[in-house]
């Protein structure tokens, strides 16, 4: 009996030890499980955005950009600085926005002019933004406008196909363009469509002339390698290129007499308001408000030169730049990274709100899928061509001075203000003086 009791006691002791060991093991296993990490609420920040380009209104920024951003990053709020305020005044009063949005020419010029540029490469690394998701042309453009660094991200692409008024083609019995046209073929169409009828002058084709300069298909540089002297009066290719467009302005009775009449605004008015222009080459995709009077329109690709059948204009984009003075640089970059992401670009592409900069085939194929305005149009024309190679010294510090000088000379030439040689020579002299003045101003600021 005593032996049995001892045996049971021994068994009980062993069982208790096993049970305790099991409990201890269970406790050890629980301790090894990583604790559930809860995201700490992020401190709300309010950013100021200054829109240099004017492409989107404050209301459009709020609706199409800021609302989806709020859903993605609830702690970030962005307010648009009124267009009535000027950047130089904001700099003088030390009330500088966190983000500048504008074309790669305009915004970068103003960034460097006021020393507001910031290399956001470390922020891209920290937030894991992958530049390779951009189309190669726009990734290269981002580095070019940033002196090899990264001052900001491209948000949407510039450039557009030809918009044409089908009613004018019908009126004059001319078939609609049904394939990729060369410049010579556009000229032949323009000949058929340019005429006076009922006391009204009709025009076949006219472009936004600025597009032909800063997005030129021949990849011609505006400045020499130093970035301090114009190249357009010493590179003979410029002269031949500019002369090739004069013919569109020389049809009898349809000559445009003043340079101001060759501007983008006047040309768009002929297409949209007067309904006297059959084909309009725009610098950007048109919003519904800019084509409201044209009831029956469609698209055909940007024209090409016969010796470069697949080459479109040089890449051009509208960027978001984080300013060096911002107290919320990481949040500002997070916002731009979202706007330059496949997720956001897909939504904007579906609605045809903008031409995407990411290389995702999904985003490109979805263009206008949810747009009633572009629905049923030949939207493949938007992506028909490869961008031309970016010209050397393009979009550097004095790009805008050279572009403005050449554009004024070009518009003057098109409207008969002088011969091409004299106008280019005068433009060169003006640009050199303006660059020298700008350099002196920059030295004084240092």
Tab-separated table of C-alpha atoms in Angstrom:
chain	number	residue	atom	x	y	z
A	1	UNK	CA	0.000	0.000	0.000
A	2	UNK	CA	2.849	2.351	0.959
A	3	UNK	CA	4.715	1.369	-2.204
A	4	UNK	CA	1.623	2.098	-4.320
A	5	UNK	CA	1.193	5.463	-2.620
A	6	UNK	CA	4.802	6.353	-3.333
A	7	UNK	CA	4.392	5.222	-6.922
A	8	UNK	CA	1.301	7.406	-7.377
A	9	UNK	CA	3.062	10.282	-5.684
A	10	UNK	CA	5.954	9.867	-8.114
A	11	UNK	CA	3.587	9.749	-11.083
A	12	UNK	CA	1.787	12.837	-9.776
A	13	UNK	CA	5.052	14.693	-9.399
A	14	UNK	CA	6.128	13.831	-12.910
A	15	UNK	CA	2.754	14.880	-14.309
A	16	UNK	CA	2.907	18.153	-12.439
A	17	UNK	CA	6.407	18.791	-13.782
A	18	UNK	CA	5.282	18.048	-17.336
A	19	UNK	CA	2.284	20.348	-16.905
A	20	UNK	CA	4.433	23.107	-15.528
A	21	UNK	CA	6.921	22.644	-18.346
A	22	UNK	CA	4.094	22.859	-20.866
A	23	UNK	CA	2.842	26.049	-19.298
A	24	UNK	CA	6.327	27.474	-19.302
A	25	UNK	CA	6.769	26.556	-22.956
A	26	UNK	CA	3.444	28.158	-23.778
A	27	UNK	CA	4.505	31.289	-21.964
A	28	UNK	CA	7.808	31.311	-23.846
A	29	UNK	CA	6.046	30.927	-27.207
A	30	UNK	CA	3.707	33.815	-26.482
A	31	UNK	CA	6.607	36.036	-25.484
A	32	UNK	CA	8.300	35.292	-28.827
A	33	UNK	CA	5.304	36.481	-30.883
A	34	UNK	CA	5.850	40.053	-32.126
A	35	UNK	CA	3.435	42.540	-30.582
A	36	UNK	CA	0.793	44.005	-32.869
A	37	UNK	CA	2.091	47.339	-34.142
A	38	UNK	CA	-0.451	50.108	-34.340
A	39	UNK	CA	0.156	53.010	-36.679
A	40	UNK	CA	0.736	56.130	-34.663
A	41	UNK	CA	-1.545	58.940	-35.761
A	42	UNK	CA	0.469	61.348	-37.877
A	43	UNK	CA	0.619	65.013	-37.056
A	44	UNK	CA	-1.658	66.965	-39.419
A	45	UNK	CA	0.127	69.398	-41.709
A	46	UNK	CA	-1.130	72.056	-44.084
A	47	UNK	CA	0.885	72.734	-47.229
A	48	UNK	CA	0.721	75.712	-49.565
A	49	UNK	CA	0.874	75.103	-53.318
A	50	UNK	CA	1.561	77.829	-55.868
A	51	UNK	CA	0.399	77.016	-59.382
A	52	UNK	CA	2.646	78.784	-61.896
A	53	UNK	CA	1.287	76.985	-64.955
A	54	UNK	CA	-2.394	77.808	-64.522
A	55	UNK	CA	-3.313	74.503	-66.182
A	56	UNK	CA	-5.694	73.537	-63.353
A	57	UNK	CA	-7.903	75.937	-61.428
A	58	UNK	CA	-7.925	75.904	-57.587
A	59	UNK	CA	-11.295	74.151	-57.746
A	60	UNK	CA	-9.921	71.482	-60.099
A	61	UNK	CA	-6.898	70.928	-57.853
A	62	UNK	CA	-9.221	70.455	-54.888
A	63	UNK	CA	-11.528	68.051	-56.696
A	64	UNK	CA	-9.081	65.963	-58.714
A	65	UNK	CA	-5.860	66.118	-56.698
A	66	UNK	CA	-6.471	67.001	-53.058
A	67	UNK	CA	-9.537	64.873	-52.327
A	68	UNK	CA	-7.883	61.590	-53.397
A	69	UNK	CA	-4.702	62.661	-51.599
A	70	UNK	CA	-6.716	63.133	-48.398
A	71	UNK	CA	-8.025	59.593	-48.700
A	72	UNK	CA	-4.465	58.296	-49.131
A	73	UNK	CA	-2.733	60.569	-46.616
A	74	UNK	CA	-5.391	61.957	-44.233
A	75	UNK	CA	-2.848	64.054	-42.328
A	76	UNK	CA	-1.924	66.153	-45.388
A	77	UNK	CA	-4.012	69.170	-46.399
A	78	UNK	CA	-3.046	71.372	-49.348
A	79	UNK	CA	-4.261	74.893	-50.034
A	80	UNK	CA	-3.695	76.695	-53.339
A	81	UNK	CA	-2.102	80.129	-53.090
A	82	UNK	CA	-4.228	82.668	-55.027
A	83	UNK	CA	-2.896	83.462	-58.482
A	84	UNK	CA	-3.004	87.170	-57.603
A	85	UNK	CA	0.012	86.658	-55.363
A	86	UNK	CA	3.412	86.778	-57.052
A	87	UNK	CA	6.383	84.592	-56.198
A	88	UNK	CA	8.847	87.478	-55.885
A	89	UNK	CA	6.570	89.125	-53.323
A	90	UNK	CA	6.213	85.870	-51.398
A	91	UNK	CA	9.986	85.468	-51.342
A	92	UNK	CA	10.459	89.057	-50.145
A	93	UNK	CA	7.960	88.535	-47.309
A	94	UNK	CA	9.360	85.081	-46.468
A	95	UNK	CA	5.951	83.549	-47.062
A	96	UNK	CA	7.067	80.924	-49.551
A	97	UNK	CA	4.855	77.974	-50.618
A	98	UNK	CA	5.843	74.386	-49.893
A	99	UNK	CA	5.179	73.248	-53.464
A	100	UNK	CA	5.511	74.959	-56.824
A	101	UNK	CA	3.671	73.480	-59.814
A	102	UNK	CA	4.540	74.506	-63.330
A	103	UNK	CA	6.099	73.491	-66.607
A	104	UNK	CA	9.655	72.251	-66.606
A	105	UNK	CA	10.683	75.551	-68.175
A	106	UNK	CA	8.743	78.017	-66.039
A	107	UNK	CA	8.912	76.444	-62.615
A	108	UNK	CA	12.571	75.444	-62.776
A	109	UNK	CA	13.561	78.927	-63.898
A	110	UNK	CA	11.744	80.461	-60.936
A	111	UNK	CA	13.084	77.840	-58.534
A	112	UNK	CA	16.683	78.629	-59.342
A	113	UNK	CA	16.060	82.352	-59.676
A	114	UNK	CA	15.070	82.519	-55.998
A	115	UNK	CA	17.325	79.670	-54.856
A	116	UNK	CA	14.329	77.563	-53.823
A	117	UNK	CA	15.524	74.312	-55.389
A	118	UNK	CA	15.825	71.260	-53.159
A	119	UNK	CA	17.326	67.911	-54.119
A	120	UNK	CA	14.582	65.495	-53.063
A	121	UNK	CA	16.604	62.353	-53.854
A	122	UNK	CA	16.932	61.492	-50.119
A	123	UNK	CA	13.167	61.895	-49.717
A	124	UNK	CA	12.570	59.619	-52.710
A	125	UNK	CA	14.773	56.992	-51.061
A	126	UNK	CA	13.106	57.421	-47.661
A	127	UNK	CA	9.564	57.139	-49.053
A	128	UNK	CA	10.616	54.385	-51.499
A	129	UNK	CA	9.465	56.296	-54.568
A	130	UNK	CA	10.794	54.422	-57.611
A	131	UNK	CA	11.704	56.774	-60.464
A	132	UNK	CA	11.770	53.866	-62.887
A	133	UNK	CA	7.948	53.811	-62.842
A	134	UNK	CA	8.109	56.967	-64.982
A	135	UNK	CA	8.354	56.801	-68.742
A	136	UNK	CA	12.095	56.953	-69.582
A	137	UNK	CA	11.719	60.298	-71.380
A	138	UNK	CA	10.170	61.900	-68.297
A	139	UNK	CA	12.622	60.306	-65.888
A	140	UNK	CA	15.421	61.831	-67.972
A	141	UNK	CA	13.575	65.143	-68.138
A	142	UNK	CA	13.274	65.201	-64.340
A	143	UNK	CA	17.063	64.904	-64.023
A	144	UNK	CA	17.706	67.415	-66.822
A	145	UNK	CA	15.652	70.206	-65.272
A	146	UNK	CA	17.332	69.492	-61.928
A	147	UNK	CA	20.968	69.891	-63.002
A	148	UNK	CA	21.444	66.137	-62.620
A	149	UNK	CA	19.760	66.050	-59.208
A	150	UNK	CA	16.032	65.714	-58.512
A	151	UNK	CA	14.190	68.916	-57.632
A	152	UNK	CA	10.721	67.503	-58.168
A	153	UNK	CA	8.538	64.991	-59.978
A	154	UNK	CA	6.675	65.210	-63.294
A	155	UNK	CA	2.941	65.113	-62.639
A	156	UNK	CA	1.443	65.254	-66.112
A	157	UNK	CA	2.763	65.391	-69.642
A	158	UNK	CA	2.467	68.233	-72.105
A	159	UNK	CA	1.957	67.874	-75.819
A	160	UNK	CA	-1.167	66.971	-77.737
A	161	UNK	CA	-2.338	65.762	-81.137
A	162	UNK	CA	-4.193	67.871	-83.698
A	163	UNK	CA	-7.784	68.746	-82.818
A	164	UNK	CA	-9.920	69.091	-85.928
A	165	UNK	CA	-13.408	70.434	-86.598
A	166	UNK	CA	-15.295	67.777	-88.554
A	167	UNK	CA	-18.013	70.245	-89.510
A	168	UNK	CA	-15.519	72.334	-91.507
A	169	UNK	CA	-14.211	69.234	-93.268
A	170	UNK	CA	-17.820	68.369	-94.134
A	171	UNK	CA	-18.595	71.929	-95.199
A	172	UNK	CA	-15.814	71.904	-97.785
A	173	UNK	CA	-16.095	68.254	-98.788
A	174	UNK	CA	-12.683	67.229	-97.490
A	175	UNK	CA	-12.239	63.694	-96.057
A	176	UNK	CA	-11.240	63.463	-92.395
A	177	UNK	CA	-7.598	62.553	-91.709
A	178	UNK	CA	-7.519	58.790	-91.235
A	179	UNK	CA	-3.815	58.037	-90.751
A	180	UNK	CA	-0.584	59.469	-89.437
A	181	UNK	CA	0.094	62.633	-91.446
A	182	UNK	CA	3.407	64.171	-92.397
A	183	UNK	CA	3.809	67.947	-92.295
A	184	UNK	CA	3.584	67.974	-96.103
A	185	UNK	CA	0.270	66.119	-95.955
A	186	UNK	CA	-1.060	68.554	-93.356
A	187	UNK	CA	-0.083	71.385	-95.701
A	188	UNK	CA	-1.947	69.720	-98.580
A	189	UNK	CA	-5.053	69.397	-96.379
A	190	UNK	CA	-4.665	72.992	-95.279
A	191	UNK	CA	-4.643	74.118	-98.915
A	192	UNK	CA	-8.042	72.483	-99.445
A	193	UNK	CA	-9.544	73.969	-96.305
A	194	UNK	CA	-8.160	77.514	-96.433
A	195	UNK	CA	-10.557	79.825	-98.285
A	196	UNK	CA	-12.878	82.787	-98.033
A	197	UNK	CA	-16.582	82.075	-98.180
A	198	UNK	CA	-19.487	84.389	-97.445
A	199	UNK	CA	-17.074	87.088	-96.386
A	200	UNK	CA	-15.537	84.777	-93.773
A	201	UNK	CA	-11.882	83.740	-93.809
A	202	UNK	CA	-11.350	80.051	-93.001
A	203	UNK	CA	-7.976	78.584	-92.051
A	204	UNK	CA	-6.863	75.010	-92.686
A	205	UNK	CA	-4.178	74.505	-90.054
A	206	UNK	CA	-2.530	76.691	-87.424
A	207	UNK	CA	-0.432	75.671	-84.414
A	208	UNK	CA	0.329	76.980	-80.979
A	209	UNK	CA	3.690	78.272	-82.211
A	210	UNK	CA	5.352	77.891	-78.810
A	211	UNK	CA	5.048	74.107	-79.181
A	212	UNK	CA	7.152	74.231	-82.338
A	213	UNK	CA	9.939	75.941	-80.375
A	214	UNK	CA	10.368	74.309	-76.981
A	215	UNK	CA	9.119	70.874	-78.080
A	216	UNK	CA	10.643	70.876	-81.550
A	217	UNK	CA	10.863	67.451	-83.183
A	218	UNK	CA	14.368	68.057	-84.511
A	219	UNK	CA	15.802	68.199	-80.965
A	220	UNK	CA	17.381	71.570	-81.694
A	221	UNK	CA	18.944	73.304	-78.682
A	222	UNK	CA	17.949	76.831	-77.706
A	223	UNK	CA	21.245	77.481	-75.898
A	224	UNK	CA	24.823	76.422	-76.513
A	225	UNK	CA	26.698	74.046	-74.234
A	226	UNK	CA	27.543	76.834	-71.777
A	227	UNK	CA	23.871	77.653	-71.292
A	228	UNK	CA	24.776	81.343	-71.584
A	229	UNK	CA	24.432	82.012	-75.304
A	230	UNK	CA	21.601	81.333	-77.784
A	231	UNK	CA	22.172	78.596	-80.349
A	232	UNK	CA	19.347	79.462	-82.719
A	233	UNK	CA	21.318	81.993	-84.784
A	234	UNK	CA	24.432	79.863	-85.186
A	235	UNK	CA	22.838	76.458	-85.780
A	236	UNK	CA	21.599	76.554	-89.406
A	237	UNK	CA	19.170	73.736	-88.714
A	238	UNK	CA	16.986	76.220	-86.839
A	239	UNK	CA	16.575	78.434	-89.884
A	240	UNK	CA	15.511	75.555	-92.129
A	241	UNK	CA	13.161	74.238	-89.464
A	242	UNK	CA	11.426	77.592	-88.911
A	243	UNK	CA	11.144	78.278	-92.632
A	244	UNK	CA	9.276	74.990	-93.124
A	245	UNK	CA	6.259	76.431	-91.234
A	246	UNK	CA	6.031	79.785	-93.012
A	247	UNK	CA	3.962	78.262	-95.822
A	248	UNK	CA	1.016	77.704	-93.480
A	249	UNK	CA	0.735	81.478	-93.071
A	250	UNK	CA	1.146	82.436	-96.739
A	251	UNK	CA	-2.140	81.358	-98.345
A	252	UNK	CA	-3.538	84.289	-100.381
A	253	UNK	CA	-6.040	86.312	-98.389
A	254	UNK	CA	-5.429	84.443	-95.150
A	255	UNK	CA	-2.179	86.032	-94.056
A	256	UNK	CA	-1.993	86.799	-90.347
A	257	UNK	CA	-0.596	90.313	-90.220
A	258	UNK	CA	0.648	90.804	-86.657
A	259	UNK	CA	2.695	88.700	-84.268
A	260	UNK	CA	0.008	89.054	-81.591
A	261	UNK	CA	-2.419	87.335	-83.969
A	262	UNK	CA	-0.154	84.295	-84.084
A	263	UNK	CA	-0.335	83.642	-80.342
A	264	UNK	CA	-1.822	80.476	-78.869
A	265	UNK	CA	-4.800	82.357	-77.430
A	266	UNK	CA	-5.740	83.919	-80.770
A	267	UNK	CA	-5.248	80.634	-82.609
A	268	UNK	CA	-7.407	78.716	-80.126
A	269	UNK	CA	-10.092	81.413	-80.459
A	270	UNK	CA	-10.230	80.802	-84.229
A	271	UNK	CA	-10.812	77.127	-83.536
A	272	UNK	CA	-13.163	77.280	-80.566
A	273	UNK	CA	-14.903	80.663	-80.697
A	274	UNK	CA	-14.922	81.833	-84.314
A	275	UNK	CA	-15.152	78.283	-85.733
A	276	UNK	CA	-12.968	79.332	-88.663
A	277	UNK	CA	-9.967	77.058	-88.059
A	278	UNK	CA	-10.218	73.444	-89.231
A	279	UNK	CA	-7.115	72.003	-87.512
A	280	UNK	CA	-5.482	73.231	-84.317
A	281	UNK	CA	-2.213	71.917	-82.886
A	282	UNK	CA	-2.399	72.441	-79.131
A	283	UNK	CA	0.343	72.466	-76.520
A	284	UNK	CA	-1.759	70.386	-74.100
A	285	UNK	CA	-4.850	68.237	-73.959
A	286	UNK	CA	-7.909	70.462	-74.095
A	287	UNK	CA	-10.472	70.518	-71.303
A	288	UNK	CA	-14.199	70.592	-72.127
A	289	UNK	CA	-14.388	74.304	-71.296
A	290	UNK	CA	-11.878	75.145	-74.033
A	291	UNK	CA	-13.800	73.320	-76.770
A	292	UNK	CA	-17.368	74.039	-75.729
A	293	UNK	CA	-18.309	75.764	-79.014
A	294	UNK	CA	-16.986	72.979	-81.269
A	295	UNK	CA	-19.821	70.497	-81.511
A	296	UNK	CA	-18.186	67.921	-83.759
A	297	UNK	CA	-14.459	67.336	-83.309
A	298	UNK	CA	-11.894	64.566	-83.258
A	299	UNK	CA	-8.153	63.929	-82.981
A	300	UNK	CA	-5.374	62.993	-85.371
A	301	UNK	CA	-1.731	62.481	-84.340
A	302	UNK	CA	0.912	65.182	-84.167
A	303	UNK	CA	2.417	65.486	-87.706
A	304	UNK	CA	5.814	63.988	-88.490
A	305	UNK	CA	8.669	64.734	-90.846
A	306	UNK	CA	9.037	62.245	-93.704
A	307	UNK	CA	12.566	61.313	-92.614
A	308	UNK	CA	11.474	60.632	-88.999
A	309	UNK	CA	8.090	58.874	-89.314
A	310	UNK	CA	7.738	57.773	-85.688
A	311	UNK	CA	9.146	60.812	-83.920
A	312	UNK	CA	6.916	63.247	-82.095
A	313	UNK	CA	7.802	66.399	-80.165
A	314	UNK	CA	10.352	66.521	-77.366
A	315	UNK	CA	9.022	65.597	-73.910
A	316	UNK	CA	7.490	68.396	-71.895
A	317	UNK	CA	5.849	68.063	-68.509
A	318	UNK	CA	4.332	69.914	-65.595
A	319	UNK	CA	6.218	69.307	-62.387
A	320	UNK	CA	5.697	69.556	-58.687
A	321	UNK	CA	8.750	71.000	-56.910
A	322	UNK	CA	9.360	70.951	-53.162
A	323	UNK	CA	10.840	74.282	-52.041
A	324	UNK	CA	14.003	74.410	-49.958
A	325	UNK	CA	12.276	76.677	-47.419
A	326	UNK	CA	9.377	74.319	-46.682
A	327	UNK	CA	9.067	73.166	-43.063
A	328	UNK	CA	7.207	70.074	-44.247
A	329	UNK	CA	9.442	68.762	-47.014
A	330	UNK	CA	8.741	65.079	-46.398
A	331	UNK	CA	4.966	65.569	-46.480
A	332	UNK	CA	5.246	67.770	-49.575
A	333	UNK	CA	7.205	65.035	-51.322
A	334	UNK	CA	4.700	62.383	-50.169
A	335	UNK	CA	1.962	64.368	-51.883
A	336	UNK	CA	3.957	64.683	-55.118
A	337	UNK	CA	4.933	61.009	-55.014
A	338	UNK	CA	1.253	60.099	-54.829
A	339	UNK	CA	0.387	62.385	-57.752
A	340	UNK	CA	3.189	60.737	-59.769
A	341	UNK	CA	2.133	57.203	-58.830
A	342	UNK	CA	0.447	54.609	-61.025
A	343	UNK	CA	-2.553	54.587	-58.674
A	344	UNK	CA	-3.308	58.299	-59.076
A	345	UNK	CA	-2.299	58.522	-62.733
A	346	UNK	CA	-4.659	55.660	-63.594
A	347	UNK	CA	-7.636	57.583	-62.223
A	348	UNK	CA	-6.674	60.769	-64.036
A	349	UNK	CA	-5.990	58.861	-67.258
A	350	UNK	CA	-9.376	57.138	-67.141
A	351	UNK	CA	-11.032	60.528	-66.900
A	352	UNK	CA	-8.687	62.043	-69.534
A	353	UNK	CA	-7.861	64.787	-67.047
A	354	UNK	CA	-4.210	64.675	-68.029
A	355	UNK	CA	-1.671	62.857	-70.163
A	356	UNK	CA	0.148	60.364	-67.913
A	357	UNK	CA	3.880	60.342	-67.220
A	358	UNK	CA	4.135	56.800	-65.826
A	359	UNK	CA	5.092	54.002	-68.190
A	360	UNK	CA	2.373	51.594	-67.068
A	361	UNK	CA	0.613	50.107	-70.103
A	362	UNK	CA	-2.458	49.729	-67.923
A	363	UNK	CA	-2.584	53.489	-67.389
A	364	UNK	CA	-2.111	54.271	-71.077
A	365	UNK	CA	-4.740	51.795	-72.234
A	366	UNK	CA	-7.217	53.197	-69.733
A	367	UNK	CA	-6.992	56.716	-71.176
A	368	UNK	CA	-10.480	58.275	-71.492
A	369	UNK	CA	-12.200	55.006	-70.501
A	370	UNK	CA	-14.446	56.959	-68.119
A	371	UNK	CA	-14.550	60.272	-69.999
A	372	UNK	CA	-17.753	61.371	-71.691
A	373	UNK	CA	-15.923	64.296	-73.318
A	374	UNK	CA	-13.230	62.157	-74.994
A	375	UNK	CA	-15.417	59.068	-75.309
A	376	UNK	CA	-15.614	57.831	-78.897
A	377	UNK	CA	-12.725	60.045	-80.016
A	378	UNK	CA	-9.515	58.816	-81.622
A	379	UNK	CA	-7.591	58.905	-78.330
A	380	UNK	CA	-4.911	56.585	-79.706
A	381	UNK	CA	-3.607	59.744	-81.411
A	382	UNK	CA	-2.454	60.974	-78.004
A	383	UNK	CA	0.114	58.163	-77.747
A	384	UNK	CA	0.884	57.547	-81.428
A	385	UNK	CA	4.515	58.731	-81.496
A	386	UNK	CA	7.777	58.329	-79.626
A	387	UNK	CA	9.117	61.528	-78.063
A	388	UNK	CA	12.091	63.126	-79.762
A	389	UNK	CA	15.414	63.002	-77.958
A	390	UNK	CA	15.795	65.837	-75.475
A	391	UNK	CA	18.041	68.554	-76.893
A	392	UNK	CA	21.288	69.467	-75.158
A	393	UNK	CA	21.148	72.417	-72.720
A	394	UNK	CA	17.373	72.215	-72.743
A	395	UNK	CA	15.377	73.560	-69.788
A	396	UNK	CA	18.415	74.922	-67.993
A	397	UNK	CA	18.491	78.217	-66.072
A	398	UNK	CA	18.112	80.610	-69.027
A	399	UNK	CA	15.831	78.424	-71.118
A	400	UNK	CA	12.876	80.780	-70.849
A	401	UNK	CA	14.858	83.811	-71.978
A	402	UNK	CA	16.016	81.965	-75.107
A	403	UNK	CA	12.576	80.509	-75.785
A	404	UNK	CA	10.838	83.874	-75.480
A	405	UNK	CA	13.379	85.572	-77.725
A	406	UNK	CA	13.104	82.946	-80.436
A	407	UNK	CA	9.311	82.719	-80.193
A	408	UNK	CA	8.969	86.479	-80.696
A	409	UNK	CA	11.250	86.291	-83.725
A	410	UNK	CA	9.362	83.279	-85.111
A	411	UNK	CA	5.943	84.909	-84.736
A	412	UNK	CA	7.334	88.045	-86.353
A	413	UNK	CA	8.699	86.017	-89.249
A	414	UNK	CA	5.428	84.136	-89.761
A	415	UNK	CA	3.484	87.402	-89.957
A	416	UNK	CA	5.910	89.221	-92.276
A	417	UNK	CA	7.654	91.495	-89.771
A	418	UNK	CA	11.047	90.861	-91.378
A	419	UNK	CA	13.365	88.320	-92.938
A	420	UNK	CA	14.438	85.330	-90.923
A	421	UNK	CA	18.126	86.286	-90.765
A	422	UNK	CA	17.512	89.770	-89.369
A	423	UNK	CA	14.943	88.578	-86.879
A	424	UNK	CA	17.160	85.786	-85.553
A	425	UNK	CA	20.115	88.136	-85.253
A	426	UNK	CA	18.086	90.699	-83.328
A	427	UNK	CA	16.628	87.985	-81.089
A	428	UNK	CA	20.111	86.682	-80.339
A	429	UNK	CA	21.319	90.141	-79.307
A	430	UNK	CA	18.297	90.619	-77.044
A	431	UNK	CA	18.670	87.226	-75.385
A	432	UNK	CA	22.404	87.736	-74.758
A	433	UNK	CA	21.677	91.047	-72.994
A	434	UNK	CA	18.894	89.488	-70.947
A	435	UNK	CA	21.087	86.556	-69.895
A	436	UNK	CA	23.896	88.916	-68.878
A	437	UNK	CA	21.456	90.970	-66.799
A	438	UNK	CA	20.109	87.826	-65.167
A	439	UNK	CA	23.598	86.582	-64.344
A	440	UNK	CA	24.445	89.939	-62.726
A	441	UNK	CA	21.294	89.736	-60.651
A	442	UNK	CA	22.162	86.216	-59.512
A	443	UNK	CA	25.686	87.280	-58.513
A	444	UNK	CA	24.245	90.130	-56.449
A	445	UNK	CA	22.013	87.708	-54.558
A	446	UNK	CA	24.954	85.539	-53.462
